[in-house]
């Protein structure tokens, strides 16, 4: 039985006091229902949020990680640096990284491997643009995004990873994929992995991301291959985020 997981991605929002207020609100209102919960916070606030969440079961995550181990890579944050904190997750391949910063499939695969090298669970984001969906390329895009990681890190690496299916057209747009649209892609991903390793596929946590809100989370999370969510906008509101967490099965 897969454990559900709800992850908040705060992106580049707010300032220090907003981050600590939000973490405090989540910590105060949190009622453990057996599912996992995490917040991926801006890295400048890592130390503070790490201390604030210490002793709770709310896990800390990063929004990205460098593709190199160390060296002259101005502005990047290595997996080893993240590992100085109680960092459990690192998002890799978020569509905003892929589209605004040109993170290629190969670069995402290297970031995924760096994360694993430090025992940090990568949350590998995959998903198609509207144009790709409309030209029936959804599955081939997902194939390319997954294959780059499988080629570099191997299918066995997925035993320690999470996948997030995030249709680009649903991120921050208020346009949520229908439950059936999301389930179809989640099932496709699980079947693809199953062709390489049935056990890994069965245990794989596959999250849905794209305009998840308290009013649509229950139906999405009830789908058989949706194991929780990666939440952007709604994770900036403590009550909304906790309500989404409570929608897990
Ligand atoms: C995201 O950025 O990963 C995301 C899913 O954002 P939103 O929930 O705002 O669509």
PDB file of C-alpha atoms in Angstrom, residues 64-70 73 76-78 103-104 106-114:
ATOM      1  CA  UNK A  64      15.874  22.609  -7.045  1.00  0.00           C
ATOM      2  CA  UNK A  65      19.407  21.225  -6.699  1.00  0.00           C
ATOM      3  CA  UNK A  66      22.590  21.724  -8.714  1.00  0.00           C
ATOM      4  CA  UNK A  67      23.551  19.211 -11.361  1.00  0.00           C
ATOM      5  CA  UNK A  68      27.206  19.267 -10.221  1.00  0.00           C
ATOM      6  CA  UNK A  69      28.793  18.115  -7.010  1.00  0.00           C
ATOM      7  CA  UNK A  70      30.646  21.386  -6.227  1.00  0.00           C
ATOM      8  CA  UNK A  73      28.705  27.309 -10.489  1.00  0.00           C
ATOM      9  CA  UNK A  76      23.704  27.069  -7.572  1.00  0.00           C
ATOM     10  CA  UNK A  77      23.062  25.053  -4.403  1.00  0.00           C
ATOM     11  CA  UNK A  78      24.579  21.594  -4.164  1.00  0.00           C
ATOM     12  CA  UNK A 103      16.796  22.740 -17.590  1.00  0.00           C
ATOM     13  CA  UNK A 104      16.997  19.997 -20.212  1.00  0.00           C
ATOM     14  CA  UNK A 106      19.654  15.490 -19.264  1.00  0.00           C
ATOM     15  CA  UNK A 107      20.298  18.299 -16.779  1.00  0.00           C
ATOM     16  CA  UNK A 108      17.229  17.232 -14.797  1.00  0.00           C
ATOM     17  CA  UNK A 109      18.575  13.672 -14.751  1.00  0.00           C
ATOM     18  CA  UNK A 110      21.884  14.913 -13.343  1.00  0.00           C
ATOM     19  CA  UNK A 111      20.077  16.954 -10.669  1.00  0.00           C
ATOM     20  CA  UNK A 112      18.055  13.846  -9.801  1.00  0.00           C
ATOM     21  CA  UNK A 113      21.275  11.828  -9.420  1.00  0.00           C
ATOM     22  CA  UNK A 114      22.953  14.520  -7.323  1.00  0.00           C
TER      23      UNK A 114
END
